[in-house]
Amino acid sequence: MGSRKTSWAEPFKIKMVEPIKMTTREQRERCIKEAGYNTFLLKSEDVYIDLLTDSGTAAMSDRQWAAMMLGDEAYAGSRNFYSLEEVVREYYGYKHLIPTHQGRGAENILSQCMIKKGDFVPGNMYFTTTRIHQEIAGGEFIDVIIDEAHDPSHEHPFKGNVDLQKMEDLIKKVGASRIPYVSLETNVNMAGGQPVSMQNIKDLYHLCKKHNIPVMLDATRAAENAFFIKEREKGYENKSVKEILREICSYTDGCTMSGKKDCLVNIGGFLAVNDDQLCLKAQNLVVVYEGLHTYGGMAGRDMEAMAQGIRESVEDDHQAARIGQVRYLGQKIKDAGVPIVLPIGSHAVFLDAKKFLPHLDQDEFPAQALAAELYVDSGVRAMERGNVSAGRDPKTGKNRRPKLELVRLTLPRRVYTQAHMDVVSESVIELYEHRKDIRGLAFDYEPENLRFFQARFKKK
Ligand SMILES: *Cc1c(COP(=O)(O)O)cnc(C)c1O
């Protein structure tokens, strides 16, 4: 019984719509040229289906909009701060909450509080904003993710796992005193939205405890990670996303959070820690960079909407539909023979641009070129995650040429329908059929920091 019932249909109905417009190919060719072949520089109104990012793009629920009306815009001690604090304690389990304007605000505070010049910060693959704050604070990022994560076709169920041997080797080589913390990301974004297993989190925590190294979670997609643990890890099939999320956090000492992802809000973030001294230090820095420690750059109403968003984010049905939609898109593209990162991750489908465009050298930015062509073909906006995003090695000045050269089709939460997914997959498949015609790109303007955001290119 029930064997036919595999649908991931959304646990909501639509109450309000936002019109979007189709454009002509000629219009799109002009737009992308004006944007320097960088999809970050397109105007949103020239985009038909926007899969640039899942960051801050979620549709809020009627309950979240109602929560916005409960905003207490007091400068200090807003009621909404206390309600968010209560929710973070209940669902994530950390003792202290320090709100920030978004995830990178929390990363800045954490890095400044904990990293000294010459320190090493291990992490399971880098994230752009996380690493730059670690570097600005004087640290060096060390990748300790398992090797499988760098292989786009390897179907490891927990490709986000930390390689504990790499971790032990680092401790042996530099000494625990030069490792201020481990930065553990859940559903590793740059690896394709790949989860970490509970066993791995537990083992990492115990290894770190032995050496007195704190584990700091990048909890941005921890609730989505919890859903994968429920599906794939023995012993968790009957636990709820909510219970699993709490357990993940119990093996860590604090977290940074971009509320714009799992938490279903358009802006916001936080730092949460258990250690009292670290909390005092962070509260003292947050007033410099973000705002008083009871708002940290967020409006009261936004804190209330985030509190409600967190409650909704741990619903099993929500995650089943969220991840189900990503898989629906990924499966269609995969079935047509287009190379993508496997297994299909949580928040996006990643096209393997190296395999898609083997005639281009990585310094001709195949993923950047492919994202631009996709926009021209159908008005679908995606994002490069490859050589442009990875930037230059500060020591050699050369492009980092990462193993993964990807185009990310990122799905906003609760925004698009299955029919939109069909439009996207049809366009990707058509481009694949004409892939030999796609030309590479060269820099026209290359910014110094996080160059992928503002770089401009010309066609080769
Ligand atoms: C988005 C993101 C961040 C940064 O958060 P912002 O809210 O964009 O500043 C950090 N880590 C991960 C994994 C992210 O996806």
Coordinates of C-alpha atoms and ligand atoms in Angstrom, one line a residue:
M1 CA 0.0 0.0 0.0
G2 CA 1.1 3.5 -0.7
S3 CA 3.7 2.4 -3.2
R4 CA 2.4 4.8 -5.9
K5 CA 2.5 7.7 -3.6
T6 CA 5.9 9.1 -4.2
S7 CA 5.0 12.7 -5.1
W8 CA 6.9 15.5 -3.5
A9 CA 3.9 17.9 -4.0
E10 CA 4.3 21.1 -2.1
P11 CA 2.6 21.4 1.3
F12 CA 1.2 24.8 0.5
K13 CA -1.1 26.5 -2.0
I14 CA -0.4 29.9 -3.7
K15 CA -2.1 33.0 -2.4
M16 CA -0.3 35.8 -4.2
V17 CA 1.6 35.8 -7.5
E18 CA 4.3 38.0 -9.0
P19 CA 4.2 38.4 -12.8
I20 CA 7.4 37.7 -14.7
K21 CA 8.0 38.5 -18.3
M22 CA 9.5 36.6 -21.3
T23 CA 11.9 38.4 -23.5
T24 CA 13.2 37.8 -27.1
R25 CA 16.5 36.2 -27.9
E26 CA 17.7 39.6 -29.4
Q27 CA 16.8 41.4 -26.2
R28 CA 18.7 38.8 -24.1
E29 CA 21.8 38.9 -26.4
R30 CA 21.9 42.7 -25.8
C31 CA 21.3 42.4 -22.0
I32 CA 24.1 39.8 -21.5
K33 CA 26.6 41.8 -23.5
E34 CA 25.8 44.9 -21.4
A35 CA 26.2 42.8 -18.3
G36 CA 29.8 41.7 -19.4
Y37 CA 28.6 38.1 -19.7
N38 CA 28.2 38.0 -15.9
T39 CA 24.8 36.9 -14.8
F40 CA 25.3 38.9 -11.5
L41 CA 25.2 42.1 -13.5
L42 CA 21.8 41.4 -15.3
K43 CA 18.8 43.3 -14.2
S44 CA 16.3 41.1 -12.5
E45 CA 13.4 42.4 -14.7
D46 CA 15.3 41.0 -17.8
V47 CA 15.3 37.5 -16.3
Y48 CA 12.5 35.0 -16.8
I49 CA 13.3 32.2 -14.4
D50 CA 15.8 33.3 -11.8
L51 CA 18.0 30.4 -10.5
L52 CA 21.0 32.6 -9.6
T53 CA 20.8 31.8 -6.0
D54 CA 18.6 30.4 -3.2
S55 CA 19.9 33.2 -1.0
G56 CA 17.2 35.6 0.2
T57 CA 14.9 34.5 -2.6
A58 CA 12.4 32.4 -0.7
A59 CA 8.7 33.0 -0.7
M60 CA 7.6 33.8 2.8
S61 CA 4.5 32.2 4.2
D62 CA 1.3 34.0 5.3
R63 CA 2.4 33.3 8.8
Q64 CA 5.8 35.0 8.2
W65 CA 4.1 38.0 6.7
A66 CA 1.8 38.1 9.7
A67 CA 4.9 38.0 11.9
M68 CA 6.3 41.0 10.1
M69 CA 3.4 43.0 11.6
L70 CA 4.6 42.1 15.1
G71 CA 7.8 44.0 14.6
D72 CA 9.0 45.8 17.7
E73 CA 11.4 48.4 16.3
A74 CA 12.9 49.4 19.6
Y75 CA 16.6 50.1 19.3
A76 CA 17.4 48.0 22.3
G77 CA 15.8 44.8 23.7
S78 CA 13.2 44.3 21.0
R79 CA 10.6 41.7 21.8
N80 CA 11.5 40.1 18.5
F81 CA 15.1 39.5 19.5
Y82 CA 13.8 37.4 22.5
S83 CA 11.4 35.5 20.3
L84 CA 14.2 34.7 17.8
E85 CA 16.6 33.7 20.7
E86 CA 14.0 31.3 22.0
V87 CA 13.5 29.7 18.6
V88 CA 17.3 29.4 18.0
R89 CA 17.7 27.7 21.4
E90 CA 14.8 25.4 20.7
Y91 CA 15.7 24.3 17.2
Y92 CA 19.5 24.7 17.1
G93 CA 20.2 24.4 20.8
Y94 CA 22.9 27.1 21.2
K95 CA 23.0 29.2 24.4
H96 CA 23.7 32.7 23.0
L97 CA 22.3 34.4 19.9
I98 CA 24.0 37.4 18.2
P99 CA 21.9 38.6 15.2
T100 CA 23.8 39.9 12.2
H101 CA 22.6 41.5 8.9
Q102 CA 23.3 38.2 7.0
G103 CA 25.7 35.3 7.1
R104 CA 28.9 37.1 6.2
G105 CA 28.4 39.5 9.1
A106 CA 28.5 36.5 11.5
E107 CA 31.5 35.1 9.7
N108 CA 33.4 38.4 10.1
I109 CA 32.6 38.5 13.8
L110 CA 33.6 34.9 14.4
S111 CA 36.8 35.2 12.4
Q112 CA 37.8 38.4 14.2
C113 CA 37.1 36.9 17.6
M114 CA 38.9 33.6 17.1
I115 CA 41.6 33.7 14.4
K116 CA 45.1 35.1 14.9
K117 CA 47.7 35.8 12.2
G118 CA 49.4 32.6 11.2
D119 CA 46.5 30.4 12.2
F120 CA 45.1 27.5 10.1
V121 CA 41.4 27.1 9.7
P122 CA 40.4 23.7 8.4
G123 CA 37.0 23.3 6.6
N124 CA 35.1 20.8 4.4
M125 CA 35.6 22.8 1.2
Y126 CA 35.8 26.5 1.2
F127 CA 32.9 28.9 0.9
T128 CA 33.6 32.3 -0.8
T129 CA 32.6 34.6 2.0
T130 CA 33.7 32.3 4.8
R131 CA 37.2 32.0 3.5
I132 CA 37.7 35.6 2.7
H133 CA 36.9 36.5 6.3
Q134 CA 39.2 33.9 7.6
E135 CA 42.0 35.3 5.4
I136 CA 41.3 38.9 6.4
A137 CA 41.6 37.8 10.0
G138 CA 45.1 36.4 9.2
G139 CA 44.2 32.8 8.9
E140 CA 44.8 30.3 6.1
F141 CA 42.0 28.0 5.0
I142 CA 42.9 24.3 4.7
D143 CA 40.5 22.0 2.8
V144 CA 39.9 18.8 4.7
I145 CA 36.9 17.5 2.8
I146 CA 37.0 13.9 1.5
D147 CA 38.6 13.5 -1.9
E148 CA 35.3 12.2 -3.4
A149 CA 33.9 15.7 -3.0
H150 CA 36.2 16.9 -5.8
D151 CA 35.0 14.3 -8.2
P152 CA 31.6 15.4 -9.7
S153 CA 30.6 11.9 -10.8
H154 CA 31.4 10.0 -7.5
E155 CA 28.1 9.0 -5.9
H156 CA 29.2 9.0 -2.3
P157 CA 26.0 9.5 -0.2
F158 CA 27.8 11.9 2.2
K159 CA 30.2 13.7 -0.1
G160 CA 30.4 16.7 2.3
N161 CA 32.2 14.6 5.0
V162 CA 35.4 15.7 6.6
D163 CA 38.4 13.5 6.0
L164 CA 39.4 12.8 9.6
Q165 CA 42.9 11.6 8.4
K166 CA 43.5 15.0 6.8
M167 CA 42.4 16.6 10.0
E168 CA 44.7 14.5 12.1
D169 CA 47.6 15.2 9.7
L170 CA 47.0 18.9 10.0
I171 CA 46.9 18.8 13.8
K172 CA 50.2 16.8 13.7
K173 CA 51.8 19.2 11.3
V174 CA 50.9 22.6 12.7
G175 CA 49.8 21.8 16.3
A176 CA 46.3 22.2 17.8
S177 CA 47.2 25.6 19.2
R178 CA 47.4 27.1 15.7
I179 CA 43.9 25.8 14.8
P180 CA 41.4 28.2 16.4
Y181 CA 38.4 26.1 15.2
V182 CA 37.2 23.8 12.5
S183 CA 34.7 25.3 10.1
L184 CA 32.1 22.6 9.4
E185 CA 29.6 23.3 6.6
T186 CA 26.4 21.3 6.2
N187 CA 25.2 20.5 2.7
V188 CA 28.4 21.7 1.3
N189 CA 27.5 24.4 -1.2
M190 CA 30.7 24.4 -3.4
A191 CA 30.7 20.6 -3.6
G192 CA 27.2 20.6 -5.1
G193 CA 25.0 20.8 -1.9
Q194 CA 26.4 17.6 -0.6
P195 CA 25.5 16.5 3.0
V196 CA 27.7 15.4 5.9
S197 CA 26.7 12.3 7.9
M198 CA 25.9 12.4 11.6
Q199 CA 28.6 9.8 12.2
N200 CA 31.2 12.0 10.6
I201 CA 30.1 15.1 12.6
K202 CA 30.2 13.0 15.8
D203 CA 33.7 11.6 14.9
L204 CA 35.0 15.1 14.1
Y205 CA 33.7 16.5 17.3
H206 CA 35.4 13.8 19.4
L207 CA 38.7 14.2 17.5
C208 CA 38.5 18.0 18.1
K209 CA 37.5 17.6 21.7
K210 CA 40.6 15.5 22.3
H211 CA 42.7 18.4 21.0
N212 CA 40.6 21.2 22.5
I213 CA 39.6 22.6 19.1
P214 CA 36.1 24.0 18.8
V215 CA 33.8 23.0 16.0
M216 CA 32.0 25.9 14.4
L217 CA 29.1 25.0 12.1
D218 CA 28.1 26.8 9.0
A219 CA 24.4 26.1 9.7
T220 CA 23.2 27.8 6.5
R221 CA 21.7 24.6 5.1
A222 CA 21.8 22.4 8.2
A223 CA 18.0 21.6 8.1
E224 CA 18.4 20.4 4.5
N225 CA 21.3 18.3 5.6
A226 CA 19.2 16.8 8.3
F227 CA 16.7 15.7 5.7
F228 CA 19.5 13.8 3.9
I229 CA 20.5 12.1 7.1
K230 CA 16.9 11.0 7.6
E231 CA 16.8 9.5 4.1
R232 CA 20.3 8.0 4.0
E233 CA 21.7 7.2 7.4
K234 CA 20.8 4.1 9.3
G235 CA 19.0 4.7 12.6
Y236 CA 17.6 8.1 11.5
E237 CA 14.7 7.0 9.2
N238 CA 12.1 7.5 12.0
K239 CA 13.5 10.7 13.4
S240 CA 12.2 14.1 12.4
V241 CA 14.2 16.8 10.6
K242 CA 13.8 18.8 13.8
E243 CA 15.3 16.1 16.0
I244 CA 18.2 15.4 13.6
L245 CA 19.0 19.2 13.4
R246 CA 19.2 19.4 17.1
E247 CA 21.5 16.4 17.2
I248 CA 23.8 17.9 14.5
C249 CA 24.2 21.1 16.5
S250 CA 24.9 19.1 19.7
Y251 CA 28.2 18.0 18.3
T252 CA 29.3 21.6 17.6
D253 CA 30.2 24.6 19.7
G254 CA 28.4 27.3 17.8
C255 CA 27.3 28.4 14.3
T256 CA 27.2 31.1 11.8
M257 CA 24.0 31.3 9.9
S258 CA 22.8 32.9 6.7
G259 CA 19.1 33.3 7.4
K260 CA 18.6 33.8 3.7
K261 CA 18.7 30.0 3.0
D262 CA 17.1 27.5 5.3
C263 CA 15.4 30.1 7.5
L264 CA 13.1 31.2 4.6
V265 CA 13.7 35.0 4.9
N266 CA 14.9 37.6 2.5
I267 CA 17.5 39.1 4.8
G268 CA 19.2 38.2 8.1
G269 CA 21.6 35.9 9.8
F270 CA 23.2 35.2 13.2
L271 CA 26.1 33.9 15.1
A272 CA 25.2 31.5 17.9
V273 CA 27.7 30.2 20.5
N274 CA 27.7 28.2 23.8
D275 CA 30.8 29.8 25.3
D276 CA 30.1 32.7 27.6
Q277 CA 33.5 34.5 27.0
L278 CA 33.2 34.1 23.2
C279 CA 29.7 35.5 23.4
L280 CA 30.9 38.6 25.3
K281 CA 33.7 39.2 22.8
A282 CA 31.3 38.7 19.8
Q283 CA 28.7 41.1 21.4
N284 CA 31.5 43.6 21.7
L285 CA 32.4 43.4 18.1
V286 CA 28.9 43.2 16.7
V287 CA 28.3 46.8 17.9
V288 CA 31.2 47.9 15.8
Y289 CA 30.2 46.2 12.5
E290 CA 26.5 45.4 12.6
G291 CA 24.5 47.1 15.4
L292 CA 23.5 46.6 19.0
H293 CA 23.7 42.9 20.1
T294 CA 19.9 42.7 20.3
Y295 CA 19.4 43.5 16.6
G296 CA 22.8 43.2 14.8
G297 CA 21.6 44.9 11.6
M298 CA 18.2 43.4 11.5
A299 CA 14.8 45.1 11.8
G300 CA 12.6 43.7 14.5
R301 CA 10.1 42.5 12.0
D302 CA 12.8 40.6 10.1
M303 CA 13.8 38.8 13.3
E304 CA 10.2 37.8 13.9
A305 CA 9.8 36.5 10.3
M306 CA 13.0 34.5 10.7
A307 CA 11.8 33.0 13.9
Q308 CA 8.7 31.8 12.1
G309 CA 10.8 30.7 9.1
I310 CA 12.9 28.5 11.3
R311 CA 9.8 26.7 12.6
E312 CA 8.7 26.1 9.0
S313 CA 12.1 25.0 7.8
V314 CA 12.2 21.9 10.0
E315 CA 8.9 20.5 8.8
D316 CA 9.6 17.2 7.1
D317 CA 7.0 17.9 4.3
H318 CA 8.7 21.2 3.6
Q319 CA 12.1 19.6 3.1
A320 CA 10.6 16.7 1.1
A321 CA 9.1 19.2 -1.4
R322 CA 12.1 21.4 -1.5
I323 CA 14.6 18.7 -2.2
G324 CA 12.0 16.8 -4.3
Q325 CA 11.9 19.7 -6.7
V326 CA 15.6 20.0 -7.0
R327 CA 15.8 16.2 -7.8
Y328 CA 13.0 16.5 -10.3
L329 CA 15.0 19.1 -12.3
G330 CA 18.2 17.2 -11.9
Q331 CA 16.8 13.9 -13.0
K332 CA 15.3 15.3 -16.2
I333 CA 18.7 16.9 -17.1
K334 CA 20.6 13.7 -16.2
D335 CA 18.3 11.4 -18.1
A336 CA 19.1 13.4 -21.2
G337 CA 22.8 12.6 -20.8
V338 CA 23.9 16.1 -19.7
P339 CA 26.8 15.8 -17.2
I340 CA 25.8 17.0 -13.7
V341 CA 27.2 16.6 -10.2
L342 CA 26.0 13.5 -8.6
P343 CA 24.3 12.7 -6.3
I344 CA 21.9 15.6 -6.9
G345 CA 22.2 17.9 -3.9
S346 CA 19.8 19.9 -1.8
H347 CA 19.6 23.4 -3.2
A348 CA 20.7 23.2 -6.8
V349 CA 21.5 21.2 -9.9
F350 CA 25.1 21.7 -10.9
L351 CA 26.1 21.3 -14.6
D352 CA 29.6 20.0 -15.0
A353 CA 30.9 22.6 -17.4
K354 CA 34.3 20.9 -17.9
K355 CA 32.5 17.9 -19.4
F356 CA 29.9 20.0 -21.1
L357 CA 32.4 22.1 -22.9
P358 CA 35.6 20.0 -23.2
H359 CA 36.8 22.2 -26.1
L360 CA 37.4 25.1 -23.7
D361 CA 40.4 25.5 -21.4
Q362 CA 39.6 26.3 -17.8
D363 CA 41.2 29.8 -18.2
E364 CA 38.5 30.5 -20.8
F365 CA 36.0 30.1 -18.0
P366 CA 33.7 27.4 -19.4
A367 CA 31.1 27.7 -16.6
Q368 CA 30.9 31.4 -16.9
A369 CA 30.4 31.0 -20.7
L370 CA 27.7 28.3 -20.2
A371 CA 25.7 30.4 -17.7
A372 CA 25.7 33.3 -20.2
E373 CA 24.5 31.1 -23.0
L374 CA 21.8 29.6 -20.9
Y375 CA 20.5 33.1 -20.2
V376 CA 20.5 33.9 -24.0
D377 CA 18.7 30.7 -24.8
S378 CA 15.8 30.9 -22.4
G379 CA 16.1 33.8 -20.0
V380 CA 17.1 31.4 -17.2
R381 CA 19.7 33.0 -14.9
A382 CA 22.2 30.6 -13.3
M383 CA 25.6 31.2 -11.7
E384 CA 29.2 30.2 -12.2
R385 CA 30.9 28.1 -9.5
G386 CA 34.3 27.4 -10.9
N387 CA 37.5 29.2 -11.9
V388 CA 36.0 32.7 -11.6
S389 CA 34.5 32.1 -8.2
A390 CA 37.7 30.4 -6.9
G391 CA 39.8 33.5 -7.6
R392 CA 43.5 33.7 -7.7
D393 CA 46.0 32.1 -5.4
P394 CA 47.4 34.9 -3.2
K395 CA 50.9 33.4 -3.3
T396 CA 51.2 32.7 -7.1
G397 CA 48.7 35.2 -8.5
K398 CA 47.4 32.5 -10.8
N399 CA 43.8 31.4 -11.3
R400 CA 43.1 28.6 -8.8
R401 CA 41.7 26.3 -11.6
P402 CA 39.6 24.3 -9.1
K403 CA 38.7 20.6 -9.9
L404 CA 35.0 21.6 -10.0
E405 CA 34.0 23.9 -12.9
L406 CA 30.2 24.2 -12.4
V407 CA 27.1 26.1 -13.4
R408 CA 24.7 26.2 -10.5
L409 CA 21.0 26.2 -11.2
T410 CA 19.8 27.2 -7.7
L411 CA 16.2 26.8 -6.7
P412 CA 14.6 29.5 -4.6
R413 CA 12.4 27.9 -1.9
R414 CA 8.7 27.8 -2.5
V415 CA 8.9 30.1 -5.6
Y416 CA 8.7 28.2 -8.9
T417 CA 6.5 25.3 -10.2
Q418 CA 7.2 22.1 -11.9
A419 CA 6.4 23.7 -15.3
H420 CA 9.2 26.2 -14.7
M421 CA 11.5 23.3 -14.1
D422 CA 10.5 21.8 -17.4
V423 CA 11.4 25.1 -19.2
V424 CA 14.8 25.0 -17.5
S425 CA 15.6 21.4 -18.4
E426 CA 14.5 21.8 -22.0
S427 CA 16.8 24.8 -22.4
V428 CA 19.8 23.0 -20.8
I429 CA 19.2 20.0 -23.0
E430 CA 19.0 22.1 -26.2
L431 CA 22.3 23.9 -25.3
Y432 CA 23.9 20.5 -24.7
E433 CA 23.0 19.5 -28.3
H434 CA 24.7 22.7 -29.6
R435 CA 27.5 22.7 -27.1
K436 CA 30.3 22.8 -29.8
D437 CA 29.2 26.4 -30.8
I438 CA 29.8 27.8 -27.3
R439 CA 32.9 30.0 -27.1
G440 CA 35.1 30.9 -24.1
L441 CA 35.5 34.2 -22.3
A442 CA 38.3 36.5 -21.2
F443 CA 38.3 39.1 -18.4
D444 CA 37.5 42.7 -19.4
Y445 CA 37.5 43.9 -15.8
E446 CA 38.7 41.8 -12.8
P447 CA 37.9 43.1 -9.3
E448 CA 40.2 42.3 -6.4
N449 CA 37.8 40.8 -3.9
L450 CA 35.2 38.0 -4.6
R451 CA 35.7 38.8 -8.3
F452 CA 32.7 36.6 -9.5
F453 CA 30.2 39.2 -8.3
Q454 CA 31.4 42.2 -10.4
A455 CA 33.7 40.9 -13.1
R456 CA 33.1 41.7 -16.7
F457 CA 34.1 39.5 -19.7
K458 CA 34.4 39.6 -23.4
K459 CA 33.9 36.7 -25.9
K460 CA 37.1 35.1 -27.1
Ligands
LIG1 C1 25.2 32.2 1.6 C2 26.2 31.5 2.4 C3 27.0 32.2 3.3 C4 27.0 33.7 3.4 O1 25.8 34.2 3.8 P1 25.2 35.6 3.4 O2 23.9 35.7 4.0 O3 25.1 35.6 1.9 O4 26.2 36.6 3.8 C5 27.9 31.4 4.1 N1 28.0 30.1 4.0 C6 27.2 29.4 3.1 C7 27.4 27.9 3.0 C8 26.3 30.1 2.3 O5 25.6 29.4 1.4

